[in-house]
């Protein structure tokens, strides 16, 4: 008889399966590449004269990046970065279709335990909606302060 496989638990007590790890790795690398390109593009969009002027004033590299380049680049970076954060939420929810059977099974178990079918199946979309709204509201609060005009 074969030995029963012991599930591997992560630091949070969550079972880390191979499909979950593959999805997590893929979404992480994909998103990191997009965010790196957004930041790179924002920094390169700041006119070169800003760098030359700060160097003429005697700023060292770290200081002129922190005090001159990054504040200007942030105004350029913020809109596409917010869009990418919303895409992260969407991409991870699409990635959950890999574990849809597990999600459905857990929801059914929850509704069998609580006898609240509607609440069990309505919780996930409501949480998804709330997370998207919070990200959008944060952007709406920050955007007027940094908008280029």
Tab-separated table of N, CA, C and O in Angstrom, residues 49-111:
chain	number	residue	atom	x	y	z
A	49	UNK	N	16.953	67.454	-19.439
A	49	UNK	CA	17.399	68.719	-18.866
A	49	UNK	C	17.212	68.779	-17.360
A	49	UNK	O	17.965	69.469	-16.662
A	50	UNK	N	16.228	68.049	-16.839
A	50	UNK	CA	16.013	68.015	-15.386
A	50	UNK	C	17.203	67.353	-14.686
A	50	UNK	O	17.657	67.815	-13.643
A	51	UNK	N	17.691	66.287	-15.277
A	51	UNK	CA	18.858	65.596	-14.718
A	51	UNK	C	20.088	66.491	-14.796
A	51	UNK	O	20.841	66.625	-13.816
A	52	UNK	N	20.272	67.124	-15.937
A	52	UNK	CA	21.431	67.994	-16.112
A	52	UNK	C	21.383	69.183	-15.159
A	52	UNK	O	22.412	69.583	-14.599
A	53	UNK	N	20.194	69.759	-14.960
A	53	UNK	CA	20.061	70.893	-14.053
A	53	UNK	C	20.355	70.489	-12.614
A	53	UNK	O	21.037	71.213	-11.880
A	54	UNK	N	19.857	69.329	-12.196
A	54	UNK	CA	20.107	68.899	-10.824
A	54	UNK	C	21.582	68.549	-10.615
A	54	UNK	O	22.133	68.784	-9.542
A	55	UNK	N	22.235	68.007	-11.622
A	55	UNK	CA	23.664	67.725	-11.506
A	55	UNK	C	24.458	69.025	-11.457
A	55	UNK	O	25.457	69.131	-10.747
A	56	UNK	N	23.993	70.046	-12.201
A	56	UNK	CA	24.665	71.345	-12.180
A	56	UNK	C	24.540	72.002	-10.807
A	56	UNK	O	25.410	72.764	-10.393
A	57	UNK	N	23.444	71.683	-10.105
A	57	UNK	CA	23.264	72.211	-8.752
A	57	UNK	C	24.055	71.422	-7.713
A	57	UNK	O	24.065	71.784	-6.538
A	58	UNK	N	24.701	70.337	-8.133
A	58	UNK	CA	25.540	69.562	-7.220
A	58	UNK	C	24.827	68.413	-6.542
A	58	UNK	O	25.342	67.849	-5.582
A	59	UNK	N	23.631	68.056	-7.009
A	59	UNK	CA	22.922	66.914	-6.425
A	59	UNK	C	23.645	65.630	-6.798
A	59	UNK	O	24.081	65.466	-7.928
A	60	UNK	N	23.751	64.732	-5.846
A	60	UNK	CA	24.281	63.411	-6.150
A	60	UNK	C	23.150	62.570	-6.743
A	60	UNK	O	21.985	62.927	-6.652
A	61	UNK	N	23.511	61.436	-7.353
A	61	UNK	CA	22.544	60.620	-8.088
A	61	UNK	C	21.316	60.259	-7.250
A	61	UNK	O	20.190	60.418	-7.701
A	62	UNK	N	21.519	59.773	-6.050
A	62	UNK	CA	20.390	59.381	-5.208
A	62	UNK	C	19.478	60.549	-4.879
A	62	UNK	O	18.261	60.420	-4.875
A	63	UNK	N	20.081	61.694	-4.618
A	63	UNK	CA	19.294	62.865	-4.241
A	63	UNK	C	18.486	63.392	-5.421
A	63	UNK	O	17.321	63.722	-5.278
A	64	UNK	N	19.100	63.495	-6.621
A	64	UNK	CA	18.327	64.050	-7.729
A	64	UNK	C	17.259	63.073	-8.211
A	64	UNK	O	16.214	63.490	-8.672
A	65	UNK	N	17.501	61.783	-8.066
A	65	UNK	CA	16.435	60.831	-8.380
A	65	UNK	C	15.266	60.991	-7.426
A	65	UNK	O	14.115	61.014	-7.839
A	66	UNK	N	15.575	61.103	-6.133
A	66	UNK	CA	14.549	61.181	-5.094
A	66	UNK	C	13.808	62.508	-5.109
A	66	UNK	O	12.609	62.552	-4.894
A	67	UNK	N	14.513	63.608	-5.368
A	67	UNK	CA	13.903	64.929	-5.224
A	67	UNK	C	13.483	65.591	-6.529
A	67	UNK	O	12.679	66.524	-6.510
A	68	UNK	N	14.024	65.140	-7.649
A	68	UNK	CA	13.709	65.796	-8.924
A	68	UNK	C	13.006	64.846	-9.881
A	68	UNK	O	11.912	65.132	-10.364
A	69	UNK	N	13.618	63.717	-10.163
A	69	UNK	CA	13.124	62.826	-11.206
A	69	UNK	C	11.871	62.056	-10.768
A	69	UNK	O	10.854	62.069	-11.463
A	70	UNK	N	11.931	61.374	-9.634
A	70	UNK	CA	10.804	60.532	-9.220
A	70	UNK	C	9.511	61.304	-8.973
A	70	UNK	O	8.438	60.810	-9.354
A	71	UNK	N	9.524	62.484	-8.349
A	71	UNK	CA	8.252	63.209	-8.213
A	71	UNK	C	7.606	63.549	-9.560
A	71	UNK	O	6.382	63.477	-9.698
A	72	UNK	N	8.417	63.884	-10.539
A	72	UNK	CA	7.866	64.182	-11.867
A	72	UNK	C	7.419	62.899	-12.571
A	72	UNK	O	6.394	62.878	-13.250
A	73	UNK	N	8.195	61.850	-12.406
A	73	UNK	CA	7.850	60.578	-13.037
A	73	UNK	C	6.581	59.990	-12.426
A	73	UNK	O	5.796	59.341	-13.121
A	74	UNK	N	6.359	60.218	-11.134
A	74	UNK	CA	5.180	59.666	-10.462
A	74	UNK	C	3.896	60.149	-11.124
A	74	UNK	O	2.936	59.396	-11.250
A	75	UNK	N	3.883	61.385	-11.580
A	75	UNK	CA	2.700	61.917	-12.252
A	75	UNK	C	2.417	61.173	-13.550
A	75	UNK	O	1.281	61.018	-13.950
A	76	UNK	N	3.465	60.721	-14.201
A	76	UNK	CA	3.317	59.983	-15.450
A	76	UNK	C	2.991	58.517	-15.165
A	76	UNK	O	2.221	57.882	-15.881
A	77	UNK	N	3.558	57.981	-14.096
A	77	UNK	CA	3.425	56.566	-13.760
A	77	UNK	C	2.052	56.230	-13.176
A	77	UNK	O	1.525	55.147	-13.421
A	78	UNK	N	1.459	57.126	-12.421
A	78	UNK	CA	0.255	56.805	-11.645
A	78	UNK	C	-0.911	56.249	-12.464
A	78	UNK	O	-1.464	55.207	-12.094
A	79	UNK	N	-1.349	56.866	-13.557
A	79	UNK	CA	-2.505	56.296	-14.277
A	79	UNK	C	-2.294	54.876	-14.807
A	79	UNK	O	-3.116	53.995	-14.545
A	80	UNK	N	-1.184	54.581	-15.507
A	80	UNK	CA	-1.035	53.191	-15.961
A	80	UNK	C	-0.771	52.214	-14.814
A	80	UNK	O	-1.131	51.040	-14.901
A	81	UNK	N	-0.169	52.687	-13.741
A	81	UNK	CA	0.073	51.813	-12.596
A	81	UNK	C	-1.243	51.424	-11.936
A	81	UNK	O	-1.436	50.269	-11.548
A	82	UNK	N	-2.166	52.376	-11.824
A	82	UNK	CA	-3.491	52.067	-11.272
A	82	UNK	C	-4.202	51.060	-12.156
A	82	UNK	O	-4.822	50.114	-11.664
A	83	UNK	N	-4.108	51.257	-13.452
A	83	UNK	CA	-4.707	50.312	-14.383
A	83	UNK	C	-4.106	48.928	-14.213
A	83	UNK	O	-4.809	47.914	-14.249
A	84	UNK	N	-2.813	48.859	-13.989
A	84	UNK	CA	-2.157	47.566	-13.792
A	84	UNK	C	-2.597	46.911	-12.484
A	84	UNK	O	-2.763	45.695	-12.430
A	85	UNK	N	-2.801	47.703	-11.425
A	85	UNK	CA	-3.305	47.140	-10.168
A	85	UNK	C	-4.690	46.530	-10.366
A	85	UNK	O	-4.988	45.458	-9.838
A	86	UNK	N	-5.540	47.215	-11.126
A	86	UNK	CA	-6.860	46.653	-11.417
A	86	UNK	C	-6.725	45.391	-12.265
A	86	UNK	O	-7.483	44.434	-12.080
A	87	UNK	N	-5.763	45.373	-13.176
A	87	UNK	CA	-5.525	44.166	-13.977
A	87	UNK	C	-5.045	43.005	-13.114
A	87	UNK	O	-5.377	41.856	-13.391
A	88	UNK	N	-4.258	43.297	-12.072
A	88	UNK	CA	-3.810	42.236	-11.164
A	88	UNK	C	-5.018	41.560	-10.539
A	88	UNK	O	-5.101	40.334	-10.472
A	89	UNK	N	-5.960	42.374	-10.084
A	89	UNK	CA	-7.161	41.814	-9.457
A	89	UNK	C	-7.919	40.958	-10.458
A	89	UNK	O	-8.364	39.849	-10.147
A	90	UNK	N	-8.057	41.456	-11.684
A	90	UNK	CA	-8.771	40.693	-12.708
A	90	UNK	C	-8.013	39.428	-13.085
A	90	UNK	O	-8.613	38.362	-13.235
A	91	UNK	N	-6.695	39.533	-13.270
A	91	UNK	CA	-5.909	38.364	-13.670
A	91	UNK	C	-5.928	37.279	-12.609
A	91	UNK	O	-5.977	36.098	-12.931
A	92	UNK	N	-5.866	37.678	-11.346
A	92	UNK	CA	-5.887	36.656	-10.303
A	92	UNK	C	-7.260	36.012	-10.201
A	92	UNK	O	-7.361	34.831	-9.886
A	93	UNK	N	-8.318	36.769	-10.472
A	93	UNK	CA	-9.640	36.143	-10.428
A	93	UNK	C	-9.823	35.199	-11.609
A	93	UNK	O	-10.451	34.155	-11.481
A	94	UNK	N	-9.250	35.535	-12.768
A	94	UNK	CA	-9.295	34.625	-13.907
A	94	UNK	C	-8.461	33.381	-13.596
A	94	UNK	O	-8.840	32.266	-13.941
A	95	UNK	N	-7.334	33.574	-12.936
A	95	UNK	CA	-6.477	32.439	-12.588
A	95	UNK	C	-7.174	31.496	-11.610
A	95	UNK	O	-6.854	30.308	-11.564
A	96	UNK	N	-8.135	32.005	-10.877
A	96	UNK	CA	-8.852	31.149	-9.931
A	96	UNK	C	-9.707	30.102	-10.633
A	96	UNK	O	-10.140	29.153	-9.998
A	97	UNK	N	-9.946	30.285	-11.933
A	97	UNK	CA	-10.727	29.263	-12.630
A	97	UNK	C	-10.020	27.920	-12.614
A	97	UNK	O	-10.672	26.888	-12.736
A	98	UNK	N	-8.693	27.938	-12.439
A	98	UNK	CA	-7.960	26.680	-12.316
A	98	UNK	C	-8.434	25.946	-11.067
A	98	UNK	O	-8.604	24.736	-11.071
A	99	UNK	N	-8.675	26.693	-10.009
A	99	UNK	CA	-9.153	26.089	-8.769
A	99	UNK	C	-10.642	26.244	-8.568
A	99	UNK	O	-11.116	26.212	-7.436
A	100	UNK	N	-11.398	26.408	-9.666
A	100	UNK	CA	-12.828	26.653	-9.549
A	100	UNK	C	-13.551	25.509	-8.861
A	100	UNK	O	-14.461	25.744	-8.065
A	101	UNK	N	-13.158	24.288	-9.153
A	101	UNK	CA	-13.817	23.144	-8.517
A	101	UNK	C	-13.587	23.169	-7.003
A	101	UNK	O	-14.489	22.897	-6.229
A	102	UNK	N	-12.372	23.534	-6.594
A	102	UNK	CA	-12.083	23.623	-5.166
A	102	UNK	C	-12.877	24.770	-4.533
A	102	UNK	O	-13.431	24.622	-3.448
A	103	UNK	N	-12.940	25.913	-5.242
A	103	UNK	CA	-13.689	27.052	-4.733
A	103	UNK	C	-15.166	26.707	-4.591
A	103	UNK	O	-15.794	27.011	-3.578
A	104	UNK	N	-15.710	26.042	-5.599
A	104	UNK	CA	-17.112	25.635	-5.553
A	104	UNK	C	-17.342	24.636	-4.430
A	104	UNK	O	-18.340	24.724	-3.711
A	105	UNK	N	-16.423	23.711	-4.266
A	105	UNK	CA	-16.559	22.714	-3.197
A	105	UNK	C	-16.529	23.382	-1.832
A	105	UNK	O	-17.316	23.046	-0.939
A	106	UNK	N	-15.642	24.355	-1.662
A	106	UNK	CA	-15.568	25.051	-0.366
A	106	UNK	C	-16.820	25.888	-0.117
A	106	UNK	O	-17.290	25.988	1.006
A	107	UNK	N	-17.340	26.497	-1.180
A	107	UNK	CA	-18.560	27.286	-1.035
A	107	UNK	C	-19.732	26.377	-0.666
A	107	UNK	O	-20.541	26.720	0.190
A	108	UNK	N	-19.799	25.226	-1.313
A	108	UNK	CA	-20.870	24.279	-0.979
A	108	UNK	C	-20.737	23.795	0.461
A	108	UNK	O	-21.726	23.651	1.172
A	109	UNK	N	-19.507	23.543	0.884
A	109	UNK	CA	-19.296	23.114	2.269
A	109	UNK	C	-19.732	24.211	3.236
A	109	UNK	O	-20.349	23.931	4.271
A	110	UNK	N	-19.426	25.464	2.874
A	110	UNK	CA	-19.830	26.572	3.736
A	110	UNK	C	-21.349	26.680	3.798
A	110	UNK	O	-21.929	26.865	4.865
A	111	UNK	N	-22.025	26.525	2.660
A	111	UNK	CA	-23.479	26.655	2.671
A	111	UNK	C	-24.129	25.458	3.355
A	111	UNK	O	-25.182	25.588	3.948
